Short mmCIF file of C-alpha atoms and ligand atoms in Angstrom, two decimals:
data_model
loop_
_atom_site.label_atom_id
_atom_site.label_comp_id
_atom_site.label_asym_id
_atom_site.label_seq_id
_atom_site.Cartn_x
_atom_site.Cartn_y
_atom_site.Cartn_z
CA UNK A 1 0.00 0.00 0.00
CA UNK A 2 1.39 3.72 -0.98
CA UNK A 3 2.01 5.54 2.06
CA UNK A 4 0.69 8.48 0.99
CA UNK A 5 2.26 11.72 2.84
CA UNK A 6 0.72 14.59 0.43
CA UNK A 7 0.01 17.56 2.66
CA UNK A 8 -3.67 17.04 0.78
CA UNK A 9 -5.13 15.40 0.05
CA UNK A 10 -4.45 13.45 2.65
CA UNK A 11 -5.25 9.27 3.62
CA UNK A 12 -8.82 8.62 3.83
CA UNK A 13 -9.54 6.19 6.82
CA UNK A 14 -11.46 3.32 6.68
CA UNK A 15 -14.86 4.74 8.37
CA UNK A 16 -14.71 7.52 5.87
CA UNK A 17 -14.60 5.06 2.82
CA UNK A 18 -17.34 2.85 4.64
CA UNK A 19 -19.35 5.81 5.11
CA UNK A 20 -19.56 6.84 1.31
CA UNK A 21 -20.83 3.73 0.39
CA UNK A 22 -24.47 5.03 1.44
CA UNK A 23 -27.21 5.61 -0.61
CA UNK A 24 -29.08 8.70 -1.43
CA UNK A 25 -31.25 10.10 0.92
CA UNK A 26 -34.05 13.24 -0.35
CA UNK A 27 -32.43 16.15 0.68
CA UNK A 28 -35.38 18.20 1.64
CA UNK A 29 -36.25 15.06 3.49
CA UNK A 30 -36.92 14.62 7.78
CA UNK A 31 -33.89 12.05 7.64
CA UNK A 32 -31.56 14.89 5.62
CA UNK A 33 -32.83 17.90 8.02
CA UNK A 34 -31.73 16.45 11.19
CA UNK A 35 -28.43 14.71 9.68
CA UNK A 36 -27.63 17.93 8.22
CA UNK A 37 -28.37 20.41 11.23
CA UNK A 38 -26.64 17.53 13.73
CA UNK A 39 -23.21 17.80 11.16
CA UNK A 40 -23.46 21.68 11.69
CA UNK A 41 -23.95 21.90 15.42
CA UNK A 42 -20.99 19.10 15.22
CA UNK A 43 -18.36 21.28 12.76
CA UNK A 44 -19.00 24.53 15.31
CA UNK A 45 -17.98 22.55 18.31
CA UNK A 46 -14.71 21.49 16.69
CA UNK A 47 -14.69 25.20 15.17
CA UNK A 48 -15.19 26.26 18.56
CA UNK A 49 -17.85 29.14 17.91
CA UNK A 50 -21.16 29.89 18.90
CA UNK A 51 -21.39 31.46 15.28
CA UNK A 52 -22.53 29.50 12.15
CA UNK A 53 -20.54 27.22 9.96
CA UNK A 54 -21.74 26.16 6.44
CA UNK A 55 -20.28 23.68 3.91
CA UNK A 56 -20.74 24.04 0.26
CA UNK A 57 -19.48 21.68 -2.21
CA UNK A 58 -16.09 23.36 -3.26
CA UNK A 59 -12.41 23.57 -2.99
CA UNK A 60 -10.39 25.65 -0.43
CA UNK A 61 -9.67 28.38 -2.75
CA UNK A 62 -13.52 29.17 -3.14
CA UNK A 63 -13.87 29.97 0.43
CA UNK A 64 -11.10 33.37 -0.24
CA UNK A 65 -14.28 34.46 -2.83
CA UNK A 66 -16.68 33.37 0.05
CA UNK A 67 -15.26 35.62 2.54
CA UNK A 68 -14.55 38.62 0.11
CA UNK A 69 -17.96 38.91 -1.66
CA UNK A 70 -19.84 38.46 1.53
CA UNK A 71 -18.09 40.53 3.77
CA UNK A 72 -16.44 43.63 2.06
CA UNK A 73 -17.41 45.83 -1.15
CA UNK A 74 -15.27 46.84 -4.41
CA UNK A 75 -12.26 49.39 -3.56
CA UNK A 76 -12.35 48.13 0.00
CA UNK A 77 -8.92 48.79 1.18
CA UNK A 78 -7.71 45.08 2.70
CA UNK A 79 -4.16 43.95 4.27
CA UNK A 80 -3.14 40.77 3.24
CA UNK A 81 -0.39 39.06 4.92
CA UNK A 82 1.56 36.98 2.56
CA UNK A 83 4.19 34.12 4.00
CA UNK A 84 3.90 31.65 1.14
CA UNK A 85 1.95 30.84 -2.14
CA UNK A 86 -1.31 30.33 -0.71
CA UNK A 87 -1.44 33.68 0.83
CA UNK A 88 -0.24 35.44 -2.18
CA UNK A 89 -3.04 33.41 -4.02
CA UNK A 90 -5.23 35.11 -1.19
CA UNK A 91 -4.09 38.33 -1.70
CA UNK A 92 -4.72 38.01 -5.71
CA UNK A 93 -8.00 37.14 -4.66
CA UNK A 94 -8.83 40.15 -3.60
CA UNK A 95 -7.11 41.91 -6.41
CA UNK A 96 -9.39 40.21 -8.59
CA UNK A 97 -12.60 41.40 -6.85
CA UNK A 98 -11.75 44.92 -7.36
CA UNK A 99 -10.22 45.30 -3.59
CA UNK A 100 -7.47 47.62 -2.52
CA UNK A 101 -5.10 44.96 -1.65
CA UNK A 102 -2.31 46.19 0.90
CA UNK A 103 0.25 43.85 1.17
CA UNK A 104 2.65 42.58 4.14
CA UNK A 105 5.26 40.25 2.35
CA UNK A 106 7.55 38.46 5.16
CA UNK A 107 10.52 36.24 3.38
CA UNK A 108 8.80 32.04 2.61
CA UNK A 109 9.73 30.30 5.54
CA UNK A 110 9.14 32.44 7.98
CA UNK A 111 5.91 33.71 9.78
CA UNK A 112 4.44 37.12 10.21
CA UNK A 113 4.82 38.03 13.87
CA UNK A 114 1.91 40.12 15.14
CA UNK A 115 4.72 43.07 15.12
CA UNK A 116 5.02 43.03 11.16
CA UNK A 117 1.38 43.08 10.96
CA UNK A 118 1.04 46.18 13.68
CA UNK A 119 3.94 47.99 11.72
CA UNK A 120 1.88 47.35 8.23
CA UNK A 121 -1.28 48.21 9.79
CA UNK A 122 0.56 51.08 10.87
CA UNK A 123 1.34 51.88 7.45
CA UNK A 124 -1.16 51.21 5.53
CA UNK A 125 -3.83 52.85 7.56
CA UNK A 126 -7.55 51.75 8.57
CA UNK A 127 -8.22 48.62 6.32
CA UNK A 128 -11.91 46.53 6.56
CA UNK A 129 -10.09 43.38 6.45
CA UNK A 130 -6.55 41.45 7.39
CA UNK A 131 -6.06 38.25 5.07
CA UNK A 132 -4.53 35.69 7.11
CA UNK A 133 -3.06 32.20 6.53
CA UNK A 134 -3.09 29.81 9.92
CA UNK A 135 -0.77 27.60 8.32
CA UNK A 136 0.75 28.24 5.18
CA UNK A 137 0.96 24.94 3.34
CA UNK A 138 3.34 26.16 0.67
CA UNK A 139 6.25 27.10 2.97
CA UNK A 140 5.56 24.25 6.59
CA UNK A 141 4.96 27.21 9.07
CA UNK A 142 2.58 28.19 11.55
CA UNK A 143 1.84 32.07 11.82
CA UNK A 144 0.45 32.81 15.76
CA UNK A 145 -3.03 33.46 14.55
CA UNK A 146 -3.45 34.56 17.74
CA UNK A 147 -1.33 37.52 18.23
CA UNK A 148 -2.33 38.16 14.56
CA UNK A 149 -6.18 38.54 15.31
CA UNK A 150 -5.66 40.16 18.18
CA UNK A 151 -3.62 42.99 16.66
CA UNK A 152 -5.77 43.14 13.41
CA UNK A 153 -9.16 43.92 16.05
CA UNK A 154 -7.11 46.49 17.96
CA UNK A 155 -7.04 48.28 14.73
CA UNK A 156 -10.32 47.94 13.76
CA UNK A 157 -9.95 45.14 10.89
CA UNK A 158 -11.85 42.01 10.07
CA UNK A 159 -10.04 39.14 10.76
CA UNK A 160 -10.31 36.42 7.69
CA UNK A 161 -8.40 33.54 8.10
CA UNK A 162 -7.43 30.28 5.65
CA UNK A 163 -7.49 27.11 7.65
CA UNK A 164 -7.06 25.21 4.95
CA UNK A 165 -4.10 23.03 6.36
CA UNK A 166 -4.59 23.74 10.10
CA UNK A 167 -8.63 22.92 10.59
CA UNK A 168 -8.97 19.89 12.34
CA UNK A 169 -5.38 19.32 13.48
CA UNK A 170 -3.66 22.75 14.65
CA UNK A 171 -5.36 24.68 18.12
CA UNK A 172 -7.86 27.06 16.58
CA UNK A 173 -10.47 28.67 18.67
CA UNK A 174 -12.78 30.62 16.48
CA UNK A 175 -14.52 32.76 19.00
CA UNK A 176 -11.62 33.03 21.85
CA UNK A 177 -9.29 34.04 18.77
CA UNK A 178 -11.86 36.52 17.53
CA UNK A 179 -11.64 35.07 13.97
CA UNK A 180 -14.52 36.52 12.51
CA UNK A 181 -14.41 34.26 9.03
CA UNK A 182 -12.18 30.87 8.57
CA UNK A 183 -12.28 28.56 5.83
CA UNK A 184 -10.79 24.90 5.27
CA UNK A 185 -11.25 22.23 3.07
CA UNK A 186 -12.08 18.73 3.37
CA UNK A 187 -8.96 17.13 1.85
CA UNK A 188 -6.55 18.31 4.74
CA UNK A 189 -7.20 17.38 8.22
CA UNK A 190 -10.69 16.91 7.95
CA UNK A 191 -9.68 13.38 6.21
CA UNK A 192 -11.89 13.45 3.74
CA UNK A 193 -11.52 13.53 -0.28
CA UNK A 194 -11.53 17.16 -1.97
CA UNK A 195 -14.59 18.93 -2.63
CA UNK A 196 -15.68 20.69 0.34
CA UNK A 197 -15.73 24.27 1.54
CA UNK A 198 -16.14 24.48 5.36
CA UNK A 199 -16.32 28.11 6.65
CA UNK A 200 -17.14 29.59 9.94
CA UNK A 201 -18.68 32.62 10.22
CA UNK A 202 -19.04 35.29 13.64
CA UNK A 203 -21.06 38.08 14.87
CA UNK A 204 -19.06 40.51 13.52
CA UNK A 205 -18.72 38.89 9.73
CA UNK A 206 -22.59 39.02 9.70
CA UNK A 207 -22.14 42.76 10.48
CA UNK A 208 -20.20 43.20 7.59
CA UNK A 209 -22.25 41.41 5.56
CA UNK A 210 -25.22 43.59 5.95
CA UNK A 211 -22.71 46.80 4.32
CA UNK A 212 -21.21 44.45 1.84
CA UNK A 213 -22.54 45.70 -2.05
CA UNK A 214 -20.66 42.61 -4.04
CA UNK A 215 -23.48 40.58 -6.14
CA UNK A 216 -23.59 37.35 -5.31
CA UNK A 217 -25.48 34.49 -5.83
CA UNK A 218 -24.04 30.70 -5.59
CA UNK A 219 -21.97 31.81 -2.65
CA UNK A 220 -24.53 34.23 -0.24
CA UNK A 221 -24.01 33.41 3.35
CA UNK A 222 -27.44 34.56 3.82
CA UNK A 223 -29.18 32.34 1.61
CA UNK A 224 -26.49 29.29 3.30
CA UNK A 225 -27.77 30.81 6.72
CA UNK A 226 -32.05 30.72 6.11
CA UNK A 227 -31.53 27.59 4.41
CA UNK A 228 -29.36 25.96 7.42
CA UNK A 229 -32.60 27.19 9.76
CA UNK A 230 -34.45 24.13 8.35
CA UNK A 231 -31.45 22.04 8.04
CA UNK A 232 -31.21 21.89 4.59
CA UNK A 233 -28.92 23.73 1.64
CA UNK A 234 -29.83 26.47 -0.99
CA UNK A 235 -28.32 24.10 -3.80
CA UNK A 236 -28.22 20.09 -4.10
CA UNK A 237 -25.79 19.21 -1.18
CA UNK A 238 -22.89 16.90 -1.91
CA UNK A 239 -24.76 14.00 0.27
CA UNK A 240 -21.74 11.54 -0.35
CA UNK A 241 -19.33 14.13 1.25
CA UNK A 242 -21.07 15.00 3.91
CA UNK A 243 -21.84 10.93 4.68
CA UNK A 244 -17.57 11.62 4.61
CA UNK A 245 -17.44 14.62 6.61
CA UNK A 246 -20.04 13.13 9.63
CA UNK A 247 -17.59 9.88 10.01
CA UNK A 248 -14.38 11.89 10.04
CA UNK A 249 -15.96 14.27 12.62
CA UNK A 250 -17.04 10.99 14.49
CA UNK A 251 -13.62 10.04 14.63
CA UNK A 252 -11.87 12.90 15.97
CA UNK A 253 -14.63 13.05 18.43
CA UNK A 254 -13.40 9.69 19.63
CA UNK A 255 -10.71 10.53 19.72
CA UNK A 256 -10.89 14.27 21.12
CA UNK A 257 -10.03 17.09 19.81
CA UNK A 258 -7.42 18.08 22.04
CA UNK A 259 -6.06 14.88 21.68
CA UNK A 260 -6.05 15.35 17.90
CA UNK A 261 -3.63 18.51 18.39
CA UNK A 262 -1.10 16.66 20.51
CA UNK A 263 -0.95 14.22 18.15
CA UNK A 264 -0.24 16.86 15.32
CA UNK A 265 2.08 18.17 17.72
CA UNK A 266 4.52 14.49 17.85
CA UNK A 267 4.27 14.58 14.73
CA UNK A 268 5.57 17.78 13.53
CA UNK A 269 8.27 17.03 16.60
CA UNK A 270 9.20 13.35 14.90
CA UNK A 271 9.43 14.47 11.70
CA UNK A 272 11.36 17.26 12.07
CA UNK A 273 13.20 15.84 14.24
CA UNK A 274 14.02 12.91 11.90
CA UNK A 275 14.82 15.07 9.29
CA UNK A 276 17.34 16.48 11.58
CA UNK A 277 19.24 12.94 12.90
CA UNK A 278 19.00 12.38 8.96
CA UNK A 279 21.39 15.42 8.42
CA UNK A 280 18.28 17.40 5.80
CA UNK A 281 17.76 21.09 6.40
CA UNK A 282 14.62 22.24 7.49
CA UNK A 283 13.37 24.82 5.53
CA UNK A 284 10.87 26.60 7.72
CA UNK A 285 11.49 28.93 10.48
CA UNK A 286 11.73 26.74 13.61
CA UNK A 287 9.43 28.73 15.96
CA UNK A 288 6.84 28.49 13.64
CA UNK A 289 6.99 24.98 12.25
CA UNK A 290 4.31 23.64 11.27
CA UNK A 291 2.85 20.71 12.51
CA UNK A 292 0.70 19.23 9.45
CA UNK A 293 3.03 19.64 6.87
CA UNK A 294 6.87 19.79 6.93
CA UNK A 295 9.39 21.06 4.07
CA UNK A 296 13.17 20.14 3.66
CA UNK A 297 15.94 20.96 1.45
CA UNK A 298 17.69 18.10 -0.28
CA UNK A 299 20.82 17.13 0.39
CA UNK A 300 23.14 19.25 -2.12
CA UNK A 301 23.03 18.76 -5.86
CA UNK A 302 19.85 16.93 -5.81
CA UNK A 303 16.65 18.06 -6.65
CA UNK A 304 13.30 17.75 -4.92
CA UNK A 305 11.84 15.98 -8.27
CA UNK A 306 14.72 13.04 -7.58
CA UNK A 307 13.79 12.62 -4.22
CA UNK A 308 10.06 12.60 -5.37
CA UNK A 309 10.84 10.18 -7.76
CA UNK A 310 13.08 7.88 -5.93
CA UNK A 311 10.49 7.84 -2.68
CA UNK A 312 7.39 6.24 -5.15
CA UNK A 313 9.92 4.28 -6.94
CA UNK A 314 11.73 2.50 -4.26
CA UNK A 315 9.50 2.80 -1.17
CA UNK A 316 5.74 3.41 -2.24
CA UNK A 317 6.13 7.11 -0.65
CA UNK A 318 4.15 9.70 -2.10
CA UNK A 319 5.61 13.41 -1.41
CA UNK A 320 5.15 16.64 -2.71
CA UNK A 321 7.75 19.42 -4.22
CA UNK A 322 7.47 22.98 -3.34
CA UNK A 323 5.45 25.39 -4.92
CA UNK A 324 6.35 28.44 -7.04
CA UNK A 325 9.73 29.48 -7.12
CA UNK A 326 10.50 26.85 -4.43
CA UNK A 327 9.32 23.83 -6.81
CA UNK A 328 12.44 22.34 -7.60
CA UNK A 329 14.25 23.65 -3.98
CA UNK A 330 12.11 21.59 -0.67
CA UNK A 331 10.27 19.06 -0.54
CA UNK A 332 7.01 18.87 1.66
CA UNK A 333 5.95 15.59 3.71
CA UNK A 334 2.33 15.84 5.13
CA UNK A 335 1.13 14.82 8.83
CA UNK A 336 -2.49 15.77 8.68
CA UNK A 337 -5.48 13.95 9.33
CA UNK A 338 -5.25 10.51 9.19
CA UNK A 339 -1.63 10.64 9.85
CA UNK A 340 0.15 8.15 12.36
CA UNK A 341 3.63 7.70 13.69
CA UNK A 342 4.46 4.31 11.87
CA UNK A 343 3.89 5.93 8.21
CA UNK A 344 5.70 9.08 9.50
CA UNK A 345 8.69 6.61 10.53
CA UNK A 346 8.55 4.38 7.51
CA UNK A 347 9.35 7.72 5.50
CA UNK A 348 12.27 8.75 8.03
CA UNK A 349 13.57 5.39 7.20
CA UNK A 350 13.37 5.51 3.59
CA UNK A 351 15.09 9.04 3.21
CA UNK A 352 17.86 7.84 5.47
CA UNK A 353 18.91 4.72 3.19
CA UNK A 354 18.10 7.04 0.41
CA UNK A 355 20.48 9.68 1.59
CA UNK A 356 22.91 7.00 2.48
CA UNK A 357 23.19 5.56 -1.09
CA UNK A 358 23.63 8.86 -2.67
CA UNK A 359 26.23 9.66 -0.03
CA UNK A 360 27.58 6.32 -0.91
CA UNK A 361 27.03 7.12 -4.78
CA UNK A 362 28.92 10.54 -4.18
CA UNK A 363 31.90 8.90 -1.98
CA UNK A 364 31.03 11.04 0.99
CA UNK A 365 28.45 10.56 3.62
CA UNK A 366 25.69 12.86 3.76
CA UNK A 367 24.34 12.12 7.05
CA UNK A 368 25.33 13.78 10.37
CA UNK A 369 25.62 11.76 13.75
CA UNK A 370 21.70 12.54 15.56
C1 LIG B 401 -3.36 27.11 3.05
C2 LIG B 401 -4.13 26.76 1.82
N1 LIG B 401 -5.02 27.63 1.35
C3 LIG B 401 -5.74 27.38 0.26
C4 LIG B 401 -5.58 26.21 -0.44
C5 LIG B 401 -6.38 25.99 -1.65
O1 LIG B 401 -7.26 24.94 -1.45
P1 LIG B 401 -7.85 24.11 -2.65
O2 LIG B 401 -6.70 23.54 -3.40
O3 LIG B 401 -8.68 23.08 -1.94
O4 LIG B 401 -8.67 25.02 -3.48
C6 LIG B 401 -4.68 25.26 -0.01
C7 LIG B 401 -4.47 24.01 -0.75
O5 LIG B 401 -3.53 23.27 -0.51
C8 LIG B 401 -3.93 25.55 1.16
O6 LIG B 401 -3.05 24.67 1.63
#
């Protein structure tokens, strides 16, 4: 079996795959209503809000356009804060609605500190919104979304946040962090395939949304909201991904999800870690490492596409290159979701002997005494 380490999508487990294999229900149905409202009330525990979460069927990136035409109007003057690829895809976003996007660029790898964002704040004057990425998948760091919100309120700024990679797995308190809009995707740590937008909405998002002038149709949190009164959807829900979504929820349930975080939290430790004892360089800041997705440089005059390669050809490992102008330069193993520490040790294993034979293959050895 591939031991599949994307950082998303990610391994489904078992009860997920079980639980797709039911049948249709009618989704303006009794049964639908109360399986639908009972998965809601279950996503805003986990969110931790009293506010509303909603799920259409969608990818990540849809829930940027979610956020920006429900919450803000054209020529609203935004800050994005931009530590990676996905938050420069956020920021071009906005740019694409018509938004004046203000931009806080911090070098990939490391994470904006709730200083940088003050300063640009600073700068750039009142904004409606800050654009912020928990975890940016792109680069393997955490930014402290909690300094981060808590600086964008003081100045007087919506806080919308991309939980894409941290949702489910990384300590994120919707309400107690003042995150007024979040959005994640089902392919990352919820464990499920791709095709789900998940986003959390707050008191102060549904404020905004009463100014907000963008048309919308597809994507109105208004029309998500009355529908979600009777338990039901404006549009045809995705029934087979939310038969997905209620088992994974089930199972971090069981599990708890405080439990769930520490066991993010070995992870990102034993791979890193690993890595380390192996003699690779870490590419992320360490203070903000993430712990769902970690990115290395290869050892020198190897590409990430070799290691790539060699991990499927020789060990059934599936990894992922870096994105952007880091493509061909790290190389990104995921820990999300269904992620345990045999798989993340079978990989540690297989880059060792890997690194071995090309330090054996070069007549030097690569590897450093851990
Ligand atoms: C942090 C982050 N934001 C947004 C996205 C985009 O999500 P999607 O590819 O599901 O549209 C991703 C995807 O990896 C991501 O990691």
């Amino acid at each position: 079996m591939v031991n599949f380490r994307l950082p998303g999508p990610t391994p489904l487990p078992p009860a997920v795959v079980e639980a797709m294999r039911r049948e249709m229900i009618p989704h303006r149905g009794p049964v639908f209503r109360a399986f639908y409202a009972e998965l809601l009330r279950r996503a805003r525990a986990i969110h931790r809000t009293e506010g509303d979460v909603f799920i259409w069927p969608a990818s990540g990136s849809a829930g940027w356009e979610v956020a920006i035409v429900n919450l803000l109007s054209p020529g609203d003057r935004v800050l994005a804060a931009v530590c990676g690829d996905f938050g420069d895809r956020f920021a071009k976003a906005g740019l694409a609605f018509g938004l004046d996007v203000r931009r806080l660029d911090v070098p990939w790898g490391e994470a904006v500190t709730g200083a940088a964002l003050g300063q640009a704040l600073e700068t750039h004057g009142p904004v409606q919104a800050v654009f912020l990425t928990h975890n940016e998948t792109s680069t393997g760091v955490t930014n402290p979304l909690k300094d981060l919100t808590q600086v964008a309120v003081d100045h007087g700024a919506l806080t919308i946040v991309d939980a894409v990679s941290s949702a489910g797995a990384l300590p994120l308190e919707m309400d107690a962090w003042q995150v007024d809009f979040v959005l994640s995707g089902s392919q990352k740590a919820w464990m499920c395939p791709p095709g789900l937008l998940i986003a959390g909405i707050g008191g102060r998002a549904w404020e905004a949304y009463a100014r907000s002038t963008f048309p919308r149709f597809f994507w109105d949190i208004g029309a998500a909201r009355a529908s979600a009164a009777n338990g039901m959807t404006p549009a045809t829900p995705p029934l087979t991904l939310l038969y997905a979504f209620d088992a994974a929820l089930g199972l971090i349930e069981e599990e708890g999800l405080e439990h769930v975080w520490d066991r993010h939290r070995m992870l990102g430790h034993l791979t890193r870690t690993g890595l380390r004892n192996i003699g690779l360089e870490l590419f992320a800041d360490p203070a903000y490492a993430s712990d769902t997705v970690t990115a290395f440089r290869p050892p020198a005059g190897i590409t990430a596409a070799q290691v790539i390669d060699a991990m499927r050809r020789d060990y059934g490992i599936e990894l992922q290159n870096g994105q952007a102008h880091l493509a061909d330069a790290i190389v990104r193993i995921g820990h999300m979701g269904w992620a345990h520490e045999p798989a993340l040790r079978d990989v540690l294993v297989a880059l060792a002997a890997y690194v071995a034979r090309q330090g054996a293959a070069a007549g030097v050895s690569l590897t450093t005494a851990g």
